[in-house]
Short mmCIF file of C-alpha atoms in Angstrom, two decimals:
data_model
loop_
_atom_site.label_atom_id
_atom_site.label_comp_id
_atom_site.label_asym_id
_atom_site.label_seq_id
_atom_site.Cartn_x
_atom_site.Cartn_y
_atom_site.Cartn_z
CA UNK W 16 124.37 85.29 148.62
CA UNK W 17 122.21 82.48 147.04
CA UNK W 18 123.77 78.97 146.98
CA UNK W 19 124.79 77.79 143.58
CA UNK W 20 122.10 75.83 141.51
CA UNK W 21 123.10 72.29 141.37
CA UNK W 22 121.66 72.31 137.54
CA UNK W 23 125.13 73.82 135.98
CA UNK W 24 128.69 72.62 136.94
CA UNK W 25 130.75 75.26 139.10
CA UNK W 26 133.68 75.71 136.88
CA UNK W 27 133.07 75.03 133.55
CA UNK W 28 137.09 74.68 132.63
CA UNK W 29 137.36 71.84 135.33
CA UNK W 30 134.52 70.20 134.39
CA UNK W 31 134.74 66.05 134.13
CA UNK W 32 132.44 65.48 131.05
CA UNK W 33 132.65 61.68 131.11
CA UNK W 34 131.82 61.86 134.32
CA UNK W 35 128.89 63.91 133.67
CA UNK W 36 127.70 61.65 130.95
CA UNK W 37 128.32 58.41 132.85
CA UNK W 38 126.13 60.81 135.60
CA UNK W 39 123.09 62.02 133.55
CA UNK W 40 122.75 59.29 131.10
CA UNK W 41 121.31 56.34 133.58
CA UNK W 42 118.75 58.62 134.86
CA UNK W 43 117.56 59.10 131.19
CA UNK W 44 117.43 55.39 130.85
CA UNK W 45 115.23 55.04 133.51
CA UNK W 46 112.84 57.46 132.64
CA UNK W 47 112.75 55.89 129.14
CA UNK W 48 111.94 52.45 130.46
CA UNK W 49 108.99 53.98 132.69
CA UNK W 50 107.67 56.27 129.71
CA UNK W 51 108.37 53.63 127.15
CA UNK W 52 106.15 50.86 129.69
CA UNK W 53 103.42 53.48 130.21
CA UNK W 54 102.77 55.00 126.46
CA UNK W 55 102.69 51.46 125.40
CA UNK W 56 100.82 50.05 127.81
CA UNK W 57 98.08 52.48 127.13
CA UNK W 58 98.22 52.34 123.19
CA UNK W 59 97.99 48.76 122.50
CA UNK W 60 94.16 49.05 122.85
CA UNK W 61 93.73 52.82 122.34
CA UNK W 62 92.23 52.62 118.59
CA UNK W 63 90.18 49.38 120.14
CA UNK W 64 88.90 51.78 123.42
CA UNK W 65 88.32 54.10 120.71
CA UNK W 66 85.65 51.69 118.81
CA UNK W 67 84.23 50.52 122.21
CA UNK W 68 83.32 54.09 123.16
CA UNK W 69 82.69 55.51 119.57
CA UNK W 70 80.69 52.50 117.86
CA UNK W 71 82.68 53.43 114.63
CA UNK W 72 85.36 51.66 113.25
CA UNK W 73 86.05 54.98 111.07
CA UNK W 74 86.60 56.85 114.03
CA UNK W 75 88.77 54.57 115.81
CA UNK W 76 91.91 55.71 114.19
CA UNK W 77 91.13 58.92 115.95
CA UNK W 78 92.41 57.81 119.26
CA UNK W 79 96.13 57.27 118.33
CA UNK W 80 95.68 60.55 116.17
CA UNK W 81 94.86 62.25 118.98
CA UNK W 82 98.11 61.02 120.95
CA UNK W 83 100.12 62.34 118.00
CA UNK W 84 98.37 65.67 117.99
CA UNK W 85 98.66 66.26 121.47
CA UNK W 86 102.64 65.00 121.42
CA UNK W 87 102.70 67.57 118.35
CA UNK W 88 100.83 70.84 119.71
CA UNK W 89 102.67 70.33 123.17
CA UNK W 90 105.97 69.59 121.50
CA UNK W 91 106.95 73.23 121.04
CA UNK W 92 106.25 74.66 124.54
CA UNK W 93 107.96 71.97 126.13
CA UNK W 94 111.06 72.91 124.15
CA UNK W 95 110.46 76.29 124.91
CA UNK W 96 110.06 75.59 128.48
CA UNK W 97 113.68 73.29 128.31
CA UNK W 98 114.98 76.65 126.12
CA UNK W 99 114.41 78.48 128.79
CA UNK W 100 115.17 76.82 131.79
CA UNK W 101 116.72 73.44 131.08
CA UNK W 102 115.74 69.61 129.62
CA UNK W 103 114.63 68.54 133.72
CA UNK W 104 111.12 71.15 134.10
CA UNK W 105 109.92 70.47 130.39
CA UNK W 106 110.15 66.54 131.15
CA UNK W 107 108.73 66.70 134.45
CA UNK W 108 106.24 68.75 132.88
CA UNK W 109 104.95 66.46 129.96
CA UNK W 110 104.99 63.11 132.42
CA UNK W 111 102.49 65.20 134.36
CA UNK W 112 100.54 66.03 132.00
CA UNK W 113 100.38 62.61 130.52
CA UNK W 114 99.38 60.89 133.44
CA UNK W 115 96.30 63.49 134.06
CA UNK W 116 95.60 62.51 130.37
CA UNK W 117 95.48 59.17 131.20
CA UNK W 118 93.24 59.70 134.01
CA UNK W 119 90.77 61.29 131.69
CA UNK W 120 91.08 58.91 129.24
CA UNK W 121 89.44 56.27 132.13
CA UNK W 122 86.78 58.98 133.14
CA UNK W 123 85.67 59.15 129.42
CA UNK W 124 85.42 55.20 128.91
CA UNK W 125 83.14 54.87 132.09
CA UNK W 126 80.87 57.60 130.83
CA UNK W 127 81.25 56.63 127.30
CA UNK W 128 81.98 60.26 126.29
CA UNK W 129 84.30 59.91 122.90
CA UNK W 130 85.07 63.62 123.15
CA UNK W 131 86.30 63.94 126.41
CA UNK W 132 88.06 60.43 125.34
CA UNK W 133 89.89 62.11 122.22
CA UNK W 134 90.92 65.30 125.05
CA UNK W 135 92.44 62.74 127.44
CA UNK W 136 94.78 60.96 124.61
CA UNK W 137 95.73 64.36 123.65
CA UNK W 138 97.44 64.91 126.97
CA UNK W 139 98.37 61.53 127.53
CA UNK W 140 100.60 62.45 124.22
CA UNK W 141 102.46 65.01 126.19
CA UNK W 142 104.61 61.37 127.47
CA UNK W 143 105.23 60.80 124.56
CA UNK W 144 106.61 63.99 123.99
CA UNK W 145 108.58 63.79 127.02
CA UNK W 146 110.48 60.30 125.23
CA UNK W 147 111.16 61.56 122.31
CA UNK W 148 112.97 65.29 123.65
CA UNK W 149 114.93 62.55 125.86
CA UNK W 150 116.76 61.44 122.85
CA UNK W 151 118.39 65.00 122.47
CA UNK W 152 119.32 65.29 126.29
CA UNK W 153 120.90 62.63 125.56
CA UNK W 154 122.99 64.37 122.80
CA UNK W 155 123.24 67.42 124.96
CA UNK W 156 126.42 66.45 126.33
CA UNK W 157 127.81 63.91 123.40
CA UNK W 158 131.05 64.54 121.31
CA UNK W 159 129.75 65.25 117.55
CA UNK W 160 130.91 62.05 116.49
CA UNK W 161 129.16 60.43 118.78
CA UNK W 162 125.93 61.77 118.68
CA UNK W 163 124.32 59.00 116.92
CA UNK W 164 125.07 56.36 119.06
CA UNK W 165 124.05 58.48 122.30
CA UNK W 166 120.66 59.16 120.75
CA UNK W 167 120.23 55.38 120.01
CA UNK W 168 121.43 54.69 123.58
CA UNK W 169 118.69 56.14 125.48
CA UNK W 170 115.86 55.60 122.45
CA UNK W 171 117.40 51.72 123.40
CA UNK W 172 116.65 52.08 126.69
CA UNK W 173 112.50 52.63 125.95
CA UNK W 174 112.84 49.07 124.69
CA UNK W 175 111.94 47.29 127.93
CA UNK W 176 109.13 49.40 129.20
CA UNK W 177 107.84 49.60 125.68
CA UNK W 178 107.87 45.88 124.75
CA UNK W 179 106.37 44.90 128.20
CA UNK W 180 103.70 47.34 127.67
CA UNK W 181 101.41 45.65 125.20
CA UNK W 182 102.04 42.36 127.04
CA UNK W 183 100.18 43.70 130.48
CA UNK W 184 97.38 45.32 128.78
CA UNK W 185 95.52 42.17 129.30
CA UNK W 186 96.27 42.01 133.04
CA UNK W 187 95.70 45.88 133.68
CA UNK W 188 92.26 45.09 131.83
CA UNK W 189 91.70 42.37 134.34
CA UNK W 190 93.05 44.38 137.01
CA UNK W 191 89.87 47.02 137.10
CA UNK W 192 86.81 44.49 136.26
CA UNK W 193 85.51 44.88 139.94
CA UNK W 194 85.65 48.70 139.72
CA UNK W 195 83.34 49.35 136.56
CA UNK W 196 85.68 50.35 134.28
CA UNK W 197 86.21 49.02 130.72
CA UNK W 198 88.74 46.40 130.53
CA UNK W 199 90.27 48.10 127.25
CA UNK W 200 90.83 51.07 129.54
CA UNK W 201 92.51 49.30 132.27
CA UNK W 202 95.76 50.34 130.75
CA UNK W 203 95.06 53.88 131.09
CA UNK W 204 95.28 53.07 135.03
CA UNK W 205 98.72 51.83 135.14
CA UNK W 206 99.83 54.22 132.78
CA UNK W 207 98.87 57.55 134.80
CA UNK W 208 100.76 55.37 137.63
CA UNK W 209 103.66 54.98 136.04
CA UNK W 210 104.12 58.60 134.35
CA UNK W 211 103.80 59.86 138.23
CA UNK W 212 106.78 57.73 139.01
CA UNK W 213 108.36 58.70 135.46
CA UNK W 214 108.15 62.47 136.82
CA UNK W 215 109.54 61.74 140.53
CA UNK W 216 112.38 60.02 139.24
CA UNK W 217 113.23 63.28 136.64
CA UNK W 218 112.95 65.88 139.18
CA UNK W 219 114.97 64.21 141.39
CA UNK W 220 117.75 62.72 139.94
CA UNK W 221 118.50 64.29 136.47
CA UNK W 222 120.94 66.96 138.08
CA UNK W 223 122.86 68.46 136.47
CA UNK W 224 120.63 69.54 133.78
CA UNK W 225 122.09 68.34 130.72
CA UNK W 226 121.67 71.40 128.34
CA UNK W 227 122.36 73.75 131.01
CA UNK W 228 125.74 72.12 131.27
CA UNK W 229 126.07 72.21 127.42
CA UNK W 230 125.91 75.94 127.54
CA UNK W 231 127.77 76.68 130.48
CA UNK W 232 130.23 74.74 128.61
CA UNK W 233 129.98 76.20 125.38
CA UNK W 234 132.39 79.25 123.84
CA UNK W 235 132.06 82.56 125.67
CA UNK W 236 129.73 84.47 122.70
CA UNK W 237 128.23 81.78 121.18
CA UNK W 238 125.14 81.09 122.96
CA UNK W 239 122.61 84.08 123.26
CA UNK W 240 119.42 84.24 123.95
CA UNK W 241 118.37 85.61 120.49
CA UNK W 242 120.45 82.78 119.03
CA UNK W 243 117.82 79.94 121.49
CA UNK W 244 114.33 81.60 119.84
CA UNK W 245 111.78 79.50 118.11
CA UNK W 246 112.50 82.53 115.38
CA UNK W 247 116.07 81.42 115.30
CA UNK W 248 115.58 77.78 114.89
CA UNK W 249 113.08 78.32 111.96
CA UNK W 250 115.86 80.52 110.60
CA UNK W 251 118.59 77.82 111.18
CA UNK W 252 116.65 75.10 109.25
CA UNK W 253 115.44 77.34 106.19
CA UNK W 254 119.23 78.06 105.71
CA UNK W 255 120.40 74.30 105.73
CA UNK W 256 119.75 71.77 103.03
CA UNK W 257 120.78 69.23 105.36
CA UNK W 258 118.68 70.32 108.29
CA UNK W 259 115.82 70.30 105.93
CA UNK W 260 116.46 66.56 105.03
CA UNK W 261 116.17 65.50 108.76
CA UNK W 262 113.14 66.97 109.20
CA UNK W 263 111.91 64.96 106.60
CA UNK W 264 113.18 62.13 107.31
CA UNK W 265 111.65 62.04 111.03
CA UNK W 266 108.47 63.51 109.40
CA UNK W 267 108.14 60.52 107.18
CA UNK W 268 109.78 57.77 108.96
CA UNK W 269 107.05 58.79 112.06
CA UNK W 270 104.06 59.28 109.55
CA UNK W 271 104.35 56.03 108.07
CA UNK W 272 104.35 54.09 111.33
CA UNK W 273 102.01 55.51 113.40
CA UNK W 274 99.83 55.58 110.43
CA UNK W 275 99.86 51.56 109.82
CA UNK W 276 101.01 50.61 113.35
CA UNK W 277 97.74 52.19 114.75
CA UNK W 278 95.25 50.25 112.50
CA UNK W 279 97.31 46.65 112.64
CA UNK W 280 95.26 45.85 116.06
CA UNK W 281 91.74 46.10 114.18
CA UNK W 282 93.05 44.26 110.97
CA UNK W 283 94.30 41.54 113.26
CA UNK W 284 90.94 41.41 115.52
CA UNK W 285 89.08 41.86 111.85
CA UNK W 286 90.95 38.12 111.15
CA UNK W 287 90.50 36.24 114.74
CA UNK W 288 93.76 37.73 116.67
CA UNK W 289 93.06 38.30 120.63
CA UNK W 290 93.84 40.65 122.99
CA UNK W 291 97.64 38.31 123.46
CA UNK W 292 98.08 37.88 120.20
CA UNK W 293 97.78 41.61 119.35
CA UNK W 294 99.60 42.33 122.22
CA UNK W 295 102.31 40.01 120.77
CA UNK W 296 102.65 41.34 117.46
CA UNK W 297 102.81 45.03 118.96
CA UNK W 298 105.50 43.95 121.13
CA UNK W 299 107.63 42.86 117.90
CA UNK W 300 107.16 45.80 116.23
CA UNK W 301 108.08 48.06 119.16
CA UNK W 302 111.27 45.94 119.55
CA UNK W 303 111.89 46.39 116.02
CA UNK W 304 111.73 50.18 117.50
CA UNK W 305 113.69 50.71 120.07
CA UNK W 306 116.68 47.40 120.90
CA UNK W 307 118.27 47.47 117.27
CA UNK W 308 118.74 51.86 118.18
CA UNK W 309 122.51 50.92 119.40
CA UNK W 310 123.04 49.06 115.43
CA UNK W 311 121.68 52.52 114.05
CA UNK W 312 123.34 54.60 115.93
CA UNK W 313 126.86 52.94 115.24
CA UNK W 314 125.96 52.51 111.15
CA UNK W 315 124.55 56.62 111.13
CA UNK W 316 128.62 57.39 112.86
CA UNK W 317 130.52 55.02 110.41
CA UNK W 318 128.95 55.20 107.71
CA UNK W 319 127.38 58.53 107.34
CA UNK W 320 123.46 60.12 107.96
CA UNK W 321 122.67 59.45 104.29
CA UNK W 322 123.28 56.19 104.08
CA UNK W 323 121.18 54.84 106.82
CA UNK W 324 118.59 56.73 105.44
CA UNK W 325 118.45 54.99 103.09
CA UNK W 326 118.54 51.96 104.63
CA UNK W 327 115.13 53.49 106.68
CA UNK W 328 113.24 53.82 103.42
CA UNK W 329 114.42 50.10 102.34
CA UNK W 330 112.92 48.82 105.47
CA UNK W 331 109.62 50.94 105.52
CA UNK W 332 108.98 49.99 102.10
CA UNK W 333 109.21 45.82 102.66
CA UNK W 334 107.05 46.46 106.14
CA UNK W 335 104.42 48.24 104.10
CA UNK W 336 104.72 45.39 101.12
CA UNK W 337 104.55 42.23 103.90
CA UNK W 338 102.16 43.57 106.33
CA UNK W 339 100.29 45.17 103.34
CA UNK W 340 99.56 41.59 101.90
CA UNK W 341 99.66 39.40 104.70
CA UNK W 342 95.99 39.22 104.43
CA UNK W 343 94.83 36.02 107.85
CA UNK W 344 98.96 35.66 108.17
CA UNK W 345 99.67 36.75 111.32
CA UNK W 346 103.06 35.82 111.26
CA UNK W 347 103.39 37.71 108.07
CA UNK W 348 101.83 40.75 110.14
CA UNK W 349 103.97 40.28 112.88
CA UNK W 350 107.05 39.97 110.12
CA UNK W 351 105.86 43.35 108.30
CA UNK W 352 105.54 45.00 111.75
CA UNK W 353 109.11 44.43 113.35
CA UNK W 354 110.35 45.82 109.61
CA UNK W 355 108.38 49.16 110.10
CA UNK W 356 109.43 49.52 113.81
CA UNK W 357 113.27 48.72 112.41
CA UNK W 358 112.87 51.29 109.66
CA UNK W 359 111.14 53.66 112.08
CA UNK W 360 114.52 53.44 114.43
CA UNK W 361 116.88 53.69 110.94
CA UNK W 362 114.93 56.93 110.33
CA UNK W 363 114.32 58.74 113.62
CA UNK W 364 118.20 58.15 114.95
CA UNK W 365 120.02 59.20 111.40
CA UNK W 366 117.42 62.29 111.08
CA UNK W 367 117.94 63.10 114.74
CA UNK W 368 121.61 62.96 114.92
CA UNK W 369 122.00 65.09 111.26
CA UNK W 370 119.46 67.44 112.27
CA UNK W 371 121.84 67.98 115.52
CA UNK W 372 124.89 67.76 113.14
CA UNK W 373 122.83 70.41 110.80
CA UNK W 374 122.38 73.90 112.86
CA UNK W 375 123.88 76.05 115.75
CA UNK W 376 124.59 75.11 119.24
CA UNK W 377 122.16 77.44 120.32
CA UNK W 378 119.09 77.22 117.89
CA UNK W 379 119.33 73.09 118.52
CA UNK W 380 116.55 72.87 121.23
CA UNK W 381 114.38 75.27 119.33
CA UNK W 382 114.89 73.43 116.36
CA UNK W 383 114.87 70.08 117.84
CA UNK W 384 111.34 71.07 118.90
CA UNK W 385 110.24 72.22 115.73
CA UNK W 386 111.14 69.10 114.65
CA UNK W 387 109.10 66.99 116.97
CA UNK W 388 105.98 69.16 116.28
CA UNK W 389 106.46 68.48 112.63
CA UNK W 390 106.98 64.65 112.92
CA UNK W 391 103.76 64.51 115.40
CA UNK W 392 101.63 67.17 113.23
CA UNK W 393 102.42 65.37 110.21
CA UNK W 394 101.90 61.70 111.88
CA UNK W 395 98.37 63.20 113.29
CA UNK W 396 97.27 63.94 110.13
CA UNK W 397 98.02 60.29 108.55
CA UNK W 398 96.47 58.61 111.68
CA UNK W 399 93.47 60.56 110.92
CA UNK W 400 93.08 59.32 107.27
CA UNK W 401 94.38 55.88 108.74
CA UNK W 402 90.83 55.08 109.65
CA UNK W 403 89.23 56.83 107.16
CA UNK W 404 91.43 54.40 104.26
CA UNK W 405 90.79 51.23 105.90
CA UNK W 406 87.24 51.67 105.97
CA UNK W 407 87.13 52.67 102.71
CA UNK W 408 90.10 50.69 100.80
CA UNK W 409 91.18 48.47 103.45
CA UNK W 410 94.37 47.54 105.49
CA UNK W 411 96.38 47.04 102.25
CA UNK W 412 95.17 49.79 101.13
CA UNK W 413 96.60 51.86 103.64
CA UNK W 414 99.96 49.95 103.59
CA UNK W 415 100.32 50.90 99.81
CA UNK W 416 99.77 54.45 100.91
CA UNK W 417 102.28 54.07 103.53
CA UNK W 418 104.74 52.96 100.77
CA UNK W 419 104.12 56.02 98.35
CA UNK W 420 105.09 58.74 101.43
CA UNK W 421 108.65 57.49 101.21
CA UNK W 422 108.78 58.30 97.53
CA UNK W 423 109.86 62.17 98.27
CA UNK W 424 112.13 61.01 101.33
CA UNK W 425 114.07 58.36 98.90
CA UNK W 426 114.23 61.56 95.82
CA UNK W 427 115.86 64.13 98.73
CA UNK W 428 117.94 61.31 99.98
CA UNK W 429 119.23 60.41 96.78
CA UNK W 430 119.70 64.52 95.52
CA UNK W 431 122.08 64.65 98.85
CA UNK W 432 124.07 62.48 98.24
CA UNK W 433 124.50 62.57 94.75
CA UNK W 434 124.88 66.28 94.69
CA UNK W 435 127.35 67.09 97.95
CA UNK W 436 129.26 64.73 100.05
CA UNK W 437 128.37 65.06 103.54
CA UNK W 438 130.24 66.95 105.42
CA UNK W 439 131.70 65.78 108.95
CA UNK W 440 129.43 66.25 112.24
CA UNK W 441 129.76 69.96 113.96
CA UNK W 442 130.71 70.66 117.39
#
């Protein structure tokens, strides 16, 4: 007889679930400091690598877009890989990947080949990718009215790793100047490091697996395999107003900062901002992202989903309106940039936790990759035009842009709530 798999508890009807949680959760933590310190280490100077290698400031924007596509296109067989056999493979999975993205993201800047450049921060997305599932491993095990703040928790934890990031980009760059490779691609370096060690730390110690345990635990009946299909998920969104709305809302929320967060660097350099500087201002915004999570997460429980998405579109609309005219302000940059990292956290942890709240137990990781494709497809396609608009109407320009994309969010928003009270969270 085979020895038990470690992955799923023996006896579902004794099983300790705080003790599970209090288990599972600090090894998500840690990943999400080491992801959060690698990803942003690498994409403080990515759109900046990008011009180096390129010579075009048009094309520049391609870098980060290339990120988001690769998070987006790998997004949906990493959550059928986690469907399939669990949140701990699909994770290890996509911190591999990244790191051997990373690694051809250096091979491309010594050779000065932008193609091979744009295929390396395509896989160096699939990190990325590996964060944001985190978020819902997170919420594997949570009680449904505490889904919110568990999200927040571990999208919290990418706070450290992610605002040290852009602060050692200039030391990583120093780091390989006797090697010949490009200072802006130092990064890249440290980053495939620190994805390996991302990976080791997953495949070791996230046991048991957290959505194994959530179906092992779940109602004899309810969870099939027909009910876990990419076909089912679809099917669970189309029939759910609500479930529609998150989407959205992550859609938008992601679009709109990715889109002006990835050209801020240039528009800084364009008006005498350094490597520290930018590095500085990058660091606000991604705090902005990820240490005011626990505040979101507690207002999206009290007070309802709707209501801090609202408070998401508020935000994204004065970051696009400061940073938008800030003009050789840096402070005002740096002001408008916390306020669309802030509004970015409002949107991702109220969609996340309602789009949870929204469909079956068992469609939730097919869904909750369908919605992480759509977020990064979506996002890819405004960091492409991202370059395109600055070279042609400038960095406000894009900013006013940025601003008009929450026009549908705030109109679904408002129908919501005006039209059916939300219900309370599902089980």
């Amino acid at each position: 007889m085979s020895a038990p798999s470690r992955d799923v508890p023996l006896a579902s009807a004794s099983v300790d679930l705080p003790a599970l949680r209090r288990r599972v959760t600090p090894v998500l933590i840690v990943s999400q400091i080491l992801g959060g310190l690698g990803v942003a280490t690498g994409i403080a100077l990515a759109a900046v690598l990008a011009q180096q290698v390129s010579g075009s400031e048009a094309l520049s924007g391609l870098a980060p877009t290339a990120t988001v596509a690769g998070t987006a296109v790998l997004s949906v067989p990493l959550a059928a890989l986690m469907t399939a056999r669990g949140r701990r493979p699909g994770l290890v999975l996509a911190y591999l990947i990244g790191a051997v993205g990373a690694g051809v993201v250096v091979l491309a800047a010594v050779r000065g080949n932008f193609p091979l450049l744009l295929l390396g921060m395509a896989g160096f997305g699939a990190a990325s990718s590996a964060n944001l599932q985190a978020r819902f491993a997170a919420a594997d095990l949570a009680e449904p009215d505490r889904r919110a703040r568990a999200i927040s928790t571990v999208v919290w934890a990418t706070t450290i790793g992610a605002v040290l990031g852009p602060n050692i980009a200039a030391p990583a760059g120093r780091s390989v100047s006797g090697l010949g490779i490009p200072a802006a691609a130092g990064p890249f370096v440290w980053a495939a490091a620190v994805f390996l060690l991302s990976a080791l730390v997953v495949a070791v110690l996230l046991r048991p697996d957290p959505l194994l345990t959530a179906r092992a635990l779940a109602p004899a009946g309810e969870d099939t395999k027909e009910g876990r299909s990419l076909r089912a998920g679809v099917r669970a969104v189309r029939e759910s107003p609500r479930a529609r709305l998150a989407l959205v809302t992550v859609a938008v929320s992601h679009t709109a900062m990715v889109s002006i967060m990835s050209m801020t660097p240039l528009a800084l350099s364009h008006h005498g901002a350094g490597i520290e500087l930018i590095g500085l201002v990058i660091s606000g915004h991604i705090a902005g992202m990820y240490a005011f999570s626990p505040v979101m997460g507690m207002l999206s429980d009290r007070l309802g989903r709707l209501s801090v998405i609202g408070l998401a579109v508020g935000l994204l609309a004065c970051a696009a309106l400061l940073a938008g005219t800030a003009g050789a302000s840096h402070g005002r940059t740096a002001a408008g940039l916390f306020l669309l990292g802030l509004g970015w956290s409002a949107g991702l942890v109220s969609g996340s936790a309602l789009l949870t709240d929204s469909v079956p137990g068992p469609a939730r990781a097919a869904v909750q990759g369908l919605s992480d494709l759509t977020m990064n497809a979506s996002a890819g396609i405004g960091g492409v035009m991202a370059g395109v608009i600055v070279a042609k109407a400038g960095y406000g320009g894009l900013n006013l842009i940025g601003a008009c994309l929450l026009l549908p969010l705030a109109a679904l928003a408002a129908r919501r709530a005006l039209t059916k009270r939300e219900p309370a969270v599902k089980g």
